[in-house]
Coordinates of C-alpha atoms and ligand atoms in Angstrom, one line a residue:
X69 CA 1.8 37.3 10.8
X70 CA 0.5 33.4 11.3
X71 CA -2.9 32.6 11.8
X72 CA -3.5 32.7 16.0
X73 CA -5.1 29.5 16.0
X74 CA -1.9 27.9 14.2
X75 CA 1.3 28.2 15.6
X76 CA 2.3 25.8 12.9
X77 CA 2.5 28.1 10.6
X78 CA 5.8 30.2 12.2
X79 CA 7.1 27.0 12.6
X80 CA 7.0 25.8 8.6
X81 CA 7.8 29.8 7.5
X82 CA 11.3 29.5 9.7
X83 CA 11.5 26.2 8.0
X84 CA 11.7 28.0 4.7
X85 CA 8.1 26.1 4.2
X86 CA 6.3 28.1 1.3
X87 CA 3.4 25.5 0.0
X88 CA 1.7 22.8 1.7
X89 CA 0.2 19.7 -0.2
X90 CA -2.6 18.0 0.8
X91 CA -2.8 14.9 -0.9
X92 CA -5.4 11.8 -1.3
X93 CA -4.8 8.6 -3.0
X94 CA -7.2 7.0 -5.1
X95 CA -8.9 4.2 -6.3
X96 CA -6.1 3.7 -8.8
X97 CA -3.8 3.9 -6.3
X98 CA -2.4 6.7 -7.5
X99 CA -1.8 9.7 -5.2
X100 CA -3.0 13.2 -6.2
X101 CA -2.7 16.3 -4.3
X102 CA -3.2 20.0 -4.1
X103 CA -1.4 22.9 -2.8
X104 CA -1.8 26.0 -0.8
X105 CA 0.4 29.1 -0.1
X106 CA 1.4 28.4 3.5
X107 CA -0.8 31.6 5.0
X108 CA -3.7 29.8 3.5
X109 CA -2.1 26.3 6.0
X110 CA -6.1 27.2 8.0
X111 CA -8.5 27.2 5.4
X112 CA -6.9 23.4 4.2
X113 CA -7.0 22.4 7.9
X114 CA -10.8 24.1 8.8
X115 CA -12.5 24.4 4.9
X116 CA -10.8 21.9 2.8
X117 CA -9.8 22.4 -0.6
X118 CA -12.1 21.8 -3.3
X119 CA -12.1 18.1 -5.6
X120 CA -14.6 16.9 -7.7
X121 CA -16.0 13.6 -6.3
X122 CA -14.2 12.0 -9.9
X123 CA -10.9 12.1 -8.3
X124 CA -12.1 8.9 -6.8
X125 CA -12.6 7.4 -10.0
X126 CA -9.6 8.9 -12.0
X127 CA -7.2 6.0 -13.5
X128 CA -3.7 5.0 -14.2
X129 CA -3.3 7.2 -17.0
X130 CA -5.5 10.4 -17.6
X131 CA -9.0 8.8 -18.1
X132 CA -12.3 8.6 -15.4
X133 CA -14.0 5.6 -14.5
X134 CA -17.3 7.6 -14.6
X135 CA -20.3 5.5 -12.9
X136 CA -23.8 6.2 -12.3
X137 CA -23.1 8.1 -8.7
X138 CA -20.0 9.9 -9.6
X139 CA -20.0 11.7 -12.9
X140 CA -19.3 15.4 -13.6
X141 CA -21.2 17.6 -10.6
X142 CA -20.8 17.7 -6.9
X143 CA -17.9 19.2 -5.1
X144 CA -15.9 17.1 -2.2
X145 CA -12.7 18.6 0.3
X146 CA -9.5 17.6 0.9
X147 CA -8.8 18.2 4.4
X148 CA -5.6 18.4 6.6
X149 CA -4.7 18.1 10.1
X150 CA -1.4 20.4 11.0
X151 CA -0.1 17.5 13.0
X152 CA 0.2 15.2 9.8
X153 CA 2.7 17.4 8.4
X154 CA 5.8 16.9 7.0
X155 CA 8.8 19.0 5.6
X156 CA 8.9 16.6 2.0
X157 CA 11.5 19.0 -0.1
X158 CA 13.1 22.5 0.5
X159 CA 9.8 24.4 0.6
X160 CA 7.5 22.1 0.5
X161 CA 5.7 20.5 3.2
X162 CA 2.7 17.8 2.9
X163 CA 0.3 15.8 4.6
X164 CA -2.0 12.8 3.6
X165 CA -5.8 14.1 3.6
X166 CA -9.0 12.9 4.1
X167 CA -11.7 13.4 1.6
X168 CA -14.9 14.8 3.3
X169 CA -18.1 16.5 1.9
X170 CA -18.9 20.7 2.2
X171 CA -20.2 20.2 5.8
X172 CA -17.0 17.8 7.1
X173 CA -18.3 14.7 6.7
X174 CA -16.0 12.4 5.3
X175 CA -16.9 11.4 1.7
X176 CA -18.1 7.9 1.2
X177 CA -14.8 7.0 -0.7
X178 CA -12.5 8.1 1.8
X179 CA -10.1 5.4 1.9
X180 CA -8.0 6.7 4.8
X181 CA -11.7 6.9 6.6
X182 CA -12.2 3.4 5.9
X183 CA -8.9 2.9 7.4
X184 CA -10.3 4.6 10.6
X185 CA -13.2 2.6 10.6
X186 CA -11.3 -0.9 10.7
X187 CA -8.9 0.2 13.3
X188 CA -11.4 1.8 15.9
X189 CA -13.6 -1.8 15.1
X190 CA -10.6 -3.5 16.3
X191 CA -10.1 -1.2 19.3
X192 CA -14.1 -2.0 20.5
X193 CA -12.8 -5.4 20.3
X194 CA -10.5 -4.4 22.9
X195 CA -7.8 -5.2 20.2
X196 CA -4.1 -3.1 19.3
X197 CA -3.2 -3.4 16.1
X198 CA 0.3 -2.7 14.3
X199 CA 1.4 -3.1 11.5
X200 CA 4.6 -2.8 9.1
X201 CA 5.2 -2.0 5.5
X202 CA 7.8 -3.3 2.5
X203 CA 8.3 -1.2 0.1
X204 CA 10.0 -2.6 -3.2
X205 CA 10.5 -0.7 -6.4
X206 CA 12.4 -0.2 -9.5
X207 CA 15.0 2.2 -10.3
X208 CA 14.6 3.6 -13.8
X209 CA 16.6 6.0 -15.5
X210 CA 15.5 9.7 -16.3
X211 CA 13.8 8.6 -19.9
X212 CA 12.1 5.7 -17.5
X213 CA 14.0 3.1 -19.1
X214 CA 15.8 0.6 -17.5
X215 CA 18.6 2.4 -15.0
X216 CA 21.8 -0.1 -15.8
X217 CA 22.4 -2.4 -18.3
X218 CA 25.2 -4.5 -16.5
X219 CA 24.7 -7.8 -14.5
X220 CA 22.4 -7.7 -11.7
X221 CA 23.8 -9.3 -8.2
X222 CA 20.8 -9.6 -5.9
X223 CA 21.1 -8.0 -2.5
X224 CA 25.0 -7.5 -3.5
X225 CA 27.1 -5.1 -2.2
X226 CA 28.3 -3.8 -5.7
X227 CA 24.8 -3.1 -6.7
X228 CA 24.2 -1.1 -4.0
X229 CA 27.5 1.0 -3.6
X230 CA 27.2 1.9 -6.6
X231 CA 24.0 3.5 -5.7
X232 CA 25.5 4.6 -2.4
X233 CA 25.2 8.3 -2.8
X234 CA 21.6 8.0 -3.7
X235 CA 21.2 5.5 -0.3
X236 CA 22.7 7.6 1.8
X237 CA 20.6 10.6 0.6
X238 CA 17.4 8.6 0.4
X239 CA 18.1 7.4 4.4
X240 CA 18.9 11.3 5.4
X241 CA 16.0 12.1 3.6
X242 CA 13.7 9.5 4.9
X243 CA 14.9 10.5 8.8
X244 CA 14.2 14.3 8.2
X245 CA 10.6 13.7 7.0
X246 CA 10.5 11.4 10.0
X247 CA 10.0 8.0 8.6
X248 CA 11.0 4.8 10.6
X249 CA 12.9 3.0 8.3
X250 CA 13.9 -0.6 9.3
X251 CA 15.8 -1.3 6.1
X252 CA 16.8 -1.0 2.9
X253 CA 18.6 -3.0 0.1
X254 CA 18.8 -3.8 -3.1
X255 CA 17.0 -6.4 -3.8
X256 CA 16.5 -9.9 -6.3
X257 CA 15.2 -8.1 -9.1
X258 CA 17.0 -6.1 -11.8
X259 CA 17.7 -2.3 -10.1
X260 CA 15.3 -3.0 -7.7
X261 CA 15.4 -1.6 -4.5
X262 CA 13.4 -2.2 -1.1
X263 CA 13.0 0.2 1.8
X264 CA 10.8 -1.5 5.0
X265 CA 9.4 0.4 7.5
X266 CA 8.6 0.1 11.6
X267 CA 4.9 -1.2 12.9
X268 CA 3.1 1.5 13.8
X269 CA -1.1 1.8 14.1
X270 CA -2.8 1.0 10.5
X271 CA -3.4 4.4 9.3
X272 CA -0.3 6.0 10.7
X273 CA 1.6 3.0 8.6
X274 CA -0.5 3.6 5.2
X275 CA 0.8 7.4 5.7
X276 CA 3.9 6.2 6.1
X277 CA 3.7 4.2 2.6
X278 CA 2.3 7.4 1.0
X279 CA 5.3 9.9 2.7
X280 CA 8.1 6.7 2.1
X281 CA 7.1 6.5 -2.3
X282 CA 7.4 10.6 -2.5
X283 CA 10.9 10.4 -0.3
X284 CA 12.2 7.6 -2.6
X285 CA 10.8 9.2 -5.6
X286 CA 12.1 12.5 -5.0
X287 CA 15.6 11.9 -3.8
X288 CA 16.2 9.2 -7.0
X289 CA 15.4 12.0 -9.0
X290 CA 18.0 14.5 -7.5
X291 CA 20.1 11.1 -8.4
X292 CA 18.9 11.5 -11.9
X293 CA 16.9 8.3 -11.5
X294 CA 13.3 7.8 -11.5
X295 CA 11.6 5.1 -9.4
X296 CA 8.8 2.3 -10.5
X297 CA 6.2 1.2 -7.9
X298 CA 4.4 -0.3 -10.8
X299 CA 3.9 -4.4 -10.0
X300 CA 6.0 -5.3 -12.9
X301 CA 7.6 -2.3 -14.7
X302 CA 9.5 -4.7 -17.3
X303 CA 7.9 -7.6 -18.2
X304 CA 9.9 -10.9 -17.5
X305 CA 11.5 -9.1 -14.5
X306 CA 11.0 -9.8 -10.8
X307 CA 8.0 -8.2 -9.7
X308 CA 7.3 -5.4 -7.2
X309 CA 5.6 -6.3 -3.6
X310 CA 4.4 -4.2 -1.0
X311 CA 3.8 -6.3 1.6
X312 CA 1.9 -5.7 5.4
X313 CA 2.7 -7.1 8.6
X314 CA 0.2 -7.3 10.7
X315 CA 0.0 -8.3 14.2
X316 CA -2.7 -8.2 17.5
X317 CA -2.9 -7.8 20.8
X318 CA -5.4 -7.9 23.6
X319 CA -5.3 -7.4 27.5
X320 CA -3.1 -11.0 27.9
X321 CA -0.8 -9.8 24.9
X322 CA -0.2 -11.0 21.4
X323 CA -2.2 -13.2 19.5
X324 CA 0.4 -14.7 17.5
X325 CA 2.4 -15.8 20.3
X326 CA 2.6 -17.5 23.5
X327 CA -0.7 -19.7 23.1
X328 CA -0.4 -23.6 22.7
X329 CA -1.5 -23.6 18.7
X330 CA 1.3 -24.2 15.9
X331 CA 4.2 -21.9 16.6
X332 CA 2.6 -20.6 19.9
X333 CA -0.3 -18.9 18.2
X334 CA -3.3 -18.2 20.3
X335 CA -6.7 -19.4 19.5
X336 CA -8.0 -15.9 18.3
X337 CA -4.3 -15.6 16.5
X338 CA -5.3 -18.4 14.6
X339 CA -8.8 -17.6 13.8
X340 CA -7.2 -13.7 12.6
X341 CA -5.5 -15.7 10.0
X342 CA -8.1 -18.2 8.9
X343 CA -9.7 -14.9 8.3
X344 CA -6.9 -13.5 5.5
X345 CA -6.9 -16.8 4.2
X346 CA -10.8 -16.9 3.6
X347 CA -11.6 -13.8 2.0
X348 CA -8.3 -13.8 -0.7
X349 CA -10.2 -14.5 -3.3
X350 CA -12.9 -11.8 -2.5
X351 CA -10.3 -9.3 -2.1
X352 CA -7.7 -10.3 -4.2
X353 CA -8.9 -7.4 -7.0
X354 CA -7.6 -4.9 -3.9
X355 CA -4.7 -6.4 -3.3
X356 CA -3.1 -7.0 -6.6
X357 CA -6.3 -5.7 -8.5
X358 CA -4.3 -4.2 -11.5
X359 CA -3.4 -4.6 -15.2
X360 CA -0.3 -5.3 -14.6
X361 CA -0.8 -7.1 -11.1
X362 CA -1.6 -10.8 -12.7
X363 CA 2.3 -10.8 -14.5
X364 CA 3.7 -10.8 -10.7
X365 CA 1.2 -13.2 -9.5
X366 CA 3.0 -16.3 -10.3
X367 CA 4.5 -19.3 -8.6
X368 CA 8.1 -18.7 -7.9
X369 CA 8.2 -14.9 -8.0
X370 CA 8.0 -14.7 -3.8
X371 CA 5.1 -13.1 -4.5
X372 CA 2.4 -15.3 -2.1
X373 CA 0.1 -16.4 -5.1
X374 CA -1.3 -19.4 -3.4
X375 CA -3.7 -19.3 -0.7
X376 CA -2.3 -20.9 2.2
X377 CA -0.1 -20.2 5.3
X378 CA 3.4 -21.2 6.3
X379 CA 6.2 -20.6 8.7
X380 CA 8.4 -18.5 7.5
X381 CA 7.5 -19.5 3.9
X382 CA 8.0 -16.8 1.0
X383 CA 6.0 -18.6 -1.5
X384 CA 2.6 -18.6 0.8
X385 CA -0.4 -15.7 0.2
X386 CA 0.0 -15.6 4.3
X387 CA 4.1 -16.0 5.7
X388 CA 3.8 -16.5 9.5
X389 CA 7.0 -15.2 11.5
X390 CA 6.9 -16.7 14.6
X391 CA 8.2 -14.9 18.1
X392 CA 11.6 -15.4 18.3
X393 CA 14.8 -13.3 20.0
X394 CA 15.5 -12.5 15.7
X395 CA 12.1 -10.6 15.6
X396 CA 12.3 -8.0 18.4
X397 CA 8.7 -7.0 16.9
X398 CA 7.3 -10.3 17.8
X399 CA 4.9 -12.6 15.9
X400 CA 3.0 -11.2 12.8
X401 CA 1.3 -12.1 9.8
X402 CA 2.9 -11.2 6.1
X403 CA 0.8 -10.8 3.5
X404 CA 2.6 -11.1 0.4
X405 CA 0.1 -10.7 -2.5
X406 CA -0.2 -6.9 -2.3
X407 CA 1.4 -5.0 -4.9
X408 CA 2.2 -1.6 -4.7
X409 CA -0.9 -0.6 -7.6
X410 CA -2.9 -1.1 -4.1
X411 CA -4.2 1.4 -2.4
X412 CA -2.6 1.3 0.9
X413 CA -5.1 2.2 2.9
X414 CA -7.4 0.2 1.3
X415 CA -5.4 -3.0 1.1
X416 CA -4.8 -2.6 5.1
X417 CA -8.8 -1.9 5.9
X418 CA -9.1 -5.1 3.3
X419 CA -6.3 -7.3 5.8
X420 CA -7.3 -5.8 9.5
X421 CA -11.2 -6.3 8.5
X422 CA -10.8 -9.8 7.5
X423 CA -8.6 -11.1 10.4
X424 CA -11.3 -9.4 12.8
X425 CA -14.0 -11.3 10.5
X426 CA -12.0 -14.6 11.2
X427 CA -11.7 -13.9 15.3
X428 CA -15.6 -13.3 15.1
X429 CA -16.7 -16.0 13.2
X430 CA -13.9 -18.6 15.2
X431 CA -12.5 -19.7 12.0
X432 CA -10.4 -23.2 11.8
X433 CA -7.3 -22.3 10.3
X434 CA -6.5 -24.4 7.0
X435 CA -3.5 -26.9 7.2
X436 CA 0.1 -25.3 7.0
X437 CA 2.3 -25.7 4.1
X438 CA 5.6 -25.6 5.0
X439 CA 7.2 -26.4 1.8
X440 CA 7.3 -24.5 -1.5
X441 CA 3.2 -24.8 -2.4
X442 CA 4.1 -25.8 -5.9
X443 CA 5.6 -29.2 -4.5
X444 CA 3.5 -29.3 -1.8
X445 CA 0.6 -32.4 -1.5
X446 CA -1.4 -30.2 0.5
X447 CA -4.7 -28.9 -1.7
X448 CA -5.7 -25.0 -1.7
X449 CA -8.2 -23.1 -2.8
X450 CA -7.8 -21.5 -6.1
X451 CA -7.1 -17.8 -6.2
X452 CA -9.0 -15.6 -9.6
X453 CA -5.8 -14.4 -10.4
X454 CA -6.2 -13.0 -13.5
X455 CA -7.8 -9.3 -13.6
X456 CA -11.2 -10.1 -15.3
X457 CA -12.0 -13.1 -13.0
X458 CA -10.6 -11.4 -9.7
X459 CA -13.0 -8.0 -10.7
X460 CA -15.9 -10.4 -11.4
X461 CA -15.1 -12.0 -7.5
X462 CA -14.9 -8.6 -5.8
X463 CA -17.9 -7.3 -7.7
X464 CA -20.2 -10.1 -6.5
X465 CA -18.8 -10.3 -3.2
X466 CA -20.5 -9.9 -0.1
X467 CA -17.4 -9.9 2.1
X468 CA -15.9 -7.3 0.4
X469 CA -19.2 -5.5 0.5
X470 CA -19.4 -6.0 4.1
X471 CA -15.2 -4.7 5.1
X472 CA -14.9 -2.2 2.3
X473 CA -18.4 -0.5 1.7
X474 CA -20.3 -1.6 -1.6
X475 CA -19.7 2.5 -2.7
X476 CA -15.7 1.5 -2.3
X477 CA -16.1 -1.6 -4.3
X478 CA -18.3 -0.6 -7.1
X479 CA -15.8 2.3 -7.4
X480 CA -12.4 0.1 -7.2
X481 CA -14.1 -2.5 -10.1
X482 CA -15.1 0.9 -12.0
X483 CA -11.4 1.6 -12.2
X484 CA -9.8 -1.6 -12.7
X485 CA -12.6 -2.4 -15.7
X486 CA -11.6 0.9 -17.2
X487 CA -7.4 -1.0 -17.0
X488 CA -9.0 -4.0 -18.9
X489 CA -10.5 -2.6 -21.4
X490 CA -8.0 -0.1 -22.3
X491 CA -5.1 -2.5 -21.8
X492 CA -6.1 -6.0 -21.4
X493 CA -5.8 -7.1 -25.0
X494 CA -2.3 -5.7 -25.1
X495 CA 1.1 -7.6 -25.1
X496 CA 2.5 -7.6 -21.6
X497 CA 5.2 -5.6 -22.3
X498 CA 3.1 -3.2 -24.1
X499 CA 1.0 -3.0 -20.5
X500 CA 4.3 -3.2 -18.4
X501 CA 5.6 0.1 -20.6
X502 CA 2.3 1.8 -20.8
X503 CA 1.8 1.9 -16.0
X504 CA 5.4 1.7 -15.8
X505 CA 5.3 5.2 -13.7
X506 CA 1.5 5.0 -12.8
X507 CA 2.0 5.0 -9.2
X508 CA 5.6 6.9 -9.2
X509 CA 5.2 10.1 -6.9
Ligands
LIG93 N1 9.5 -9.3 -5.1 C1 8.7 -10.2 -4.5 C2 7.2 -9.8 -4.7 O1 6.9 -9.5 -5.7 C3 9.0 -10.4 -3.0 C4 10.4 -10.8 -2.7 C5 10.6 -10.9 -1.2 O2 10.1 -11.9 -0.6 O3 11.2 -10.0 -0.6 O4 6.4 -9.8 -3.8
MG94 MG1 11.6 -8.0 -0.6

């Protein structure tokens, strides 16, 4: 009975598959999908299925970020490709779309596109890329309030066997949908948890991000716990990263190792990270460019809120782990100040395109700081770090103009103004409570 042209479809009906979600993540970062019957698996893969160009624009809660391009006509496509997809539940398999227009062509806020576009300009450079994903969170409990009340022991072994059922599930699960999972703990915050995942190629890892938040917030919900991606879900509490590692290679091999620069870093190496460090405060409103993303960004919190680079060092916007038999990935840039409001794709054309900006332009790479930044005589360059300031940066920015498209950006500040002005003014618990399960999927 399957379509000829898709053997997929026997496949997912043995499977027990009965819908298939396509889904696309927004501006917001929130990811939204829709659903066919799995005879209709073709027309997703060859027509698309029908969104209005707003679902770019939609925000954390149920409002639009209208502008003057995007308002209420027009007609865009989420399209699949059968070899994205993945069993996600009994009966349900997805896969991460791209948006395009009626005739194919994808839609000029595509950010999985704009993924494409950074990694192919690194191929033409002759240039692999990989990179790796962190994923921390918050366990909640089923009325989204806080999941224990007892102490908290960071990374202990009591707080997470006594979530071992829900661990062992969540690892099972996490293997069946075929994610590469590297780790996973509980980590320094209050029921948080982390789940890290294997390099792979940029948008394969962004995927990953997208397929890794529905495994962890599905299975916690078949634990009767719900699961916070928001930056801060309580305020006060530790906040919530989601930090890349990035790392490049040409013809002689990696960047970031065997040259004769600090820590065996390679001229080009160096230059890829002058080129993070340069544009953070352009990009910092994609990074961390939410509500809710200035209560994480502060010294102490691990959370890379000062623009520098250091070996090893947790407090730094760039940590640099060096080659070393500890690290059978090899040498690769962190970079910590993403929070998982991001859009993943977005935040990883935002990182890629600005280390290939620093390799073009030869950049000198800044000083390291290899203490805590805080105590550190060293001078850097001061981040916008609240929301206001770090939309006003990206707005005017040509960089981000250049690496993201100036549709992208004026979209993305769209958004994020729409954040301020509903929340800004608010306590920060009042804004902590009101995104606490804005990016949950
Ligand atoms: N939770 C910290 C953050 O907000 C990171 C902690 C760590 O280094 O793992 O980014
Ligand atoms: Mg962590």
């Amino acid at each position: 009975m399957g379509d000829p042209d898709l053997p997929a479809v026997d496949i997912l009906r043995e499977e027990g598959v009965a819908i298939v979600a396509g889904s696309v993540t927004d501006l917001a970062g929130v990811t939204r999908a829709k659903y066919v019957p799995l005879s209709r698996l073709g027309a997703f893969t060859r027509s698309g299925m029908g969104v209005s160009p707003s679902w770019s624009v939609f925000c954390v809660d149920s409002g639009i970020a209208f502008t003057p391009t995007i308002g209420v006509a027009g007609d865009l496509r989420i399209r699949i490709d059968t070899e994205d997809l993945r069993v996600i539940e009994a009966g349900v398999a997805w896969a991460p779309g791209v948006l395009a227009d009626q005739y194919g062509e994808p839609a000029v806020l595509c950010t999985r596109t704009r993924l494409a576009v950074a990694e192919r300009a690194a191929a033409d450079r002759g240039l692999a890329v990989k990179m790796g994903a962190e994923l921390e969170c918050t366990m909640l409990a089923a009325d989204a309030g806080p999941a224990t009340s007892e102490p908290w022991s960071p990374y202990g072994i009591r707080t997470s066997l006594d979530r071992s059922a829900f661990l062992v599930d969540l690892a099972t699960s996490a293997e069946r949908a075929g994610l590469s999972v590297e780790q996973l703990h509980t980590e320094y915050g209050h029921d948080q948890l982390e789940m890290s995942l294997a390099p792979d190629t940029p948008v394969a890892t962004a995927d990953a991000v997208i397929l890794a938040r529905i495994v962890l917030s599905r299975v916690a919900s078949r634990h009767g716990l719900r699961i916070s991606f928001s930056p801060v879900p309580f305020d006060g509490a530790a906040g919530n990263g989601a930090h890349l590692h990035l790392s490049l290679s040409d013809a002689d091999g990696p960047l970031l190792s065997g040259g004769d620069g600090p820590h065996g870093l390679r001229a080009d190496g160096a230059h890829a990270i002058a080129g993070v460090l340069d544009t953070l405060p352009d990009l910092i409103g994609v990074y961390a460019g939410s509500v809710v993303s200035p209560l994480r960004l502060k010294p102490g919190n691990w959370a890379g809120a000062t623009a520098c680079w250091g070996l090893e060092n947790r407090e730094a916007a760039v940590r640099f782990v060096a080659a070393t038999p500890g690290n059978p990935h090899g040498a690769n840039m962190e970079l910590k100040l993403i929070d998982p409001s991001a859009n993943p794709y977005l935040a990883a054309a935002a990182f890629l395109g600005s280390a290939l900006r620093g390799i073009d332009r030869a950049m000198d790479l800044p000083e390291e700081i290899p203490e805590n930044p805080a105590q550190s005589d060293i001078a850097t360059r001061p981040l916008p770090l609240a929301q206001p300031e770090a939309l006003d940066a990206m707005e005017t920015s040509q960089v981000a103009a250049e690496l993201l498209t100036s549709d992208i950006v004026d979209a993305l500040v769209a958004v994020r103004r729409y954040e301020q002005k509903t929340y800004g003014d608010q306590p920060p618990a009042q804004i902590c409570d009101a995104v606490r399960l804005a990016w949950t999927c």
